[in-house]
Coordinates of C-alpha atoms in Angstrom, one line a residue:
X1 CA -6.0 -21.2 10.1
X2 CA -3.7 -18.0 10.5
X3 CA -1.6 -18.1 13.8
X4 CA -1.6 -14.8 15.9
X5 CA 2.4 -14.8 15.3
X6 CA 2.2 -14.1 11.7
X7 CA 3.4 -10.4 10.9
X8 CA 1.3 -8.2 8.6
X9 CA 3.9 -5.5 6.8
X10 CA 2.3 -2.2 6.0
X11 CA 4.1 0.5 4.1
X12 CA 3.1 3.8 4.9
X13 CA 3.9 6.9 2.4
X14 CA 3.2 10.6 2.7
X15 CA 0.8 12.3 0.2
X16 CA 0.7 16.2 0.2
X17 CA -0.9 18.6 -1.9
X18 CA 0.8 21.4 -3.7
X19 CA -1.6 24.3 -2.8
X20 CA -0.4 25.0 0.5
X21 CA -2.5 22.5 2.2
X22 CA -0.6 19.5 3.6
X23 CA -1.2 16.2 5.2
X24 CA 1.3 14.3 7.4
X25 CA 0.9 10.7 8.2
X26 CA 2.7 7.8 9.9
X27 CA 5.9 7.2 7.7
X28 CA 8.1 4.1 6.3
X29 CA 7.3 0.4 6.8
X30 CA 5.6 -1.0 9.9
X31 CA 5.0 -4.4 11.2
X32 CA 1.8 -5.3 13.1
X33 CA 1.1 -8.8 14.4
X34 CA -1.7 -10.5 12.6
X35 CA -4.9 -9.9 14.9
X36 CA -3.1 -6.7 16.8
X37 CA -4.9 -3.4 16.8
X38 CA -3.7 -1.0 13.6
X39 CA -3.6 2.6 14.1
X40 CA -2.2 5.0 11.3
X41 CA -2.1 8.7 12.0
X42 CA -2.8 11.4 9.9
X43 CA -2.8 14.9 10.5
X44 CA -3.4 17.8 8.2
X45 CA -3.2 21.8 7.7
X46 CA -5.5 23.6 5.7
X47 CA -7.3 27.1 5.3
X48 CA -10.5 25.5 4.1
X49 CA -13.4 25.8 6.5
X50 CA -14.6 22.5 5.2
X51 CA -11.7 20.0 4.6
X52 CA -12.3 16.5 3.0
X53 CA -10.2 13.6 4.0
X54 CA -9.7 10.5 2.5
X55 CA -7.7 7.1 3.2
X56 CA -6.9 5.2 0.0
X57 CA -5.3 1.6 0.1
X58 CA -2.9 0.2 -2.4
X59 CA -2.4 -3.7 -2.5
X60 CA 0.8 -5.1 -4.4
X61 CA 0.4 -4.6 -8.4
X62 CA -3.2 -2.9 -8.0
X63 CA -4.2 0.7 -8.2
X64 CA -5.2 2.7 -5.4
X65 CA -8.8 2.6 -4.2
X66 CA -10.6 4.4 -1.8
X67 CA -11.0 3.1 1.5
X68 CA -12.5 5.8 3.5
X69 CA -13.9 9.4 3.2
X70 CA -14.3 12.2 6.1
X71 CA -16.7 14.6 5.0
X72 CA -18.5 15.5 8.0
X73 CA -16.6 16.1 11.4
X74 CA -16.9 14.0 14.5
X75 CA -18.7 11.2 12.2
X76 CA -17.1 7.9 12.7
X77 CA -16.5 6.4 8.9
X78 CA -16.4 2.6 8.6
X79 CA -15.7 0.1 5.9
X80 CA -14.1 -3.3 5.8
X81 CA -13.4 -3.2 9.5
X82 CA -11.5 0.1 9.1
X83 CA -12.6 3.2 11.0
X84 CA -11.9 6.9 11.1
X85 CA -13.0 9.9 12.3
X86 CA -12.9 13.6 10.9
X87 CA -11.8 15.5 14.1
X88 CA -11.5 19.2 13.0
X89 CA -10.6 20.4 16.5
X90 CA -7.1 18.5 16.2
X91 CA -7.1 18.4 12.4
X92 CA -6.8 14.7 12.3
X93 CA -8.3 11.6 10.5
X94 CA -6.5 8.5 12.2
X95 CA -7.0 5.2 10.5
X96 CA -7.8 2.0 12.8
X97 CA -8.6 -1.5 12.5
X98 CA -9.1 -3.7 15.3
X99 CA -8.0 -6.9 14.3
X100 CA -5.6 -6.5 11.3
X101 CA -5.0 -9.5 8.7
X102 CA -2.5 -10.6 6.4
X103 CA -4.6 -9.4 3.7
X104 CA -4.5 -5.9 4.6
X105 CA -0.9 -5.8 3.8
X106 CA -0.8 -2.5 1.5
X107 CA 0.3 1.1 0.9
X108 CA -2.2 3.3 2.6
X109 CA -2.2 6.9 1.8
X110 CA -4.1 9.8 3.5
X111 CA -5.3 12.6 1.1
X112 CA -7.0 16.1 1.9
X113 CA -9.0 18.1 -0.6

């Protein structure tokens, strides 16, 4: 059994496209207490009328894998306790998890297509 006082280290990086579109997300390492709410911000700029947003997760010594994709505006996407909603009105796709666990320690990337 894990104590709620254990910390979870999440390392966050910026991922940018080179075609004039851009993504900005929470930067640098952050520590979140186990069981606490996790929010990783992701905003984007694009000329596209139909942006597709993605969250990837990369655990230590593993390849990145797709966590969530936002293809439809204002639709909540959920997977493995994580959730995100593509909000076109404020160009955001913020990632949340209600109760983060030690196994969630990873690098998280927000990407735009």
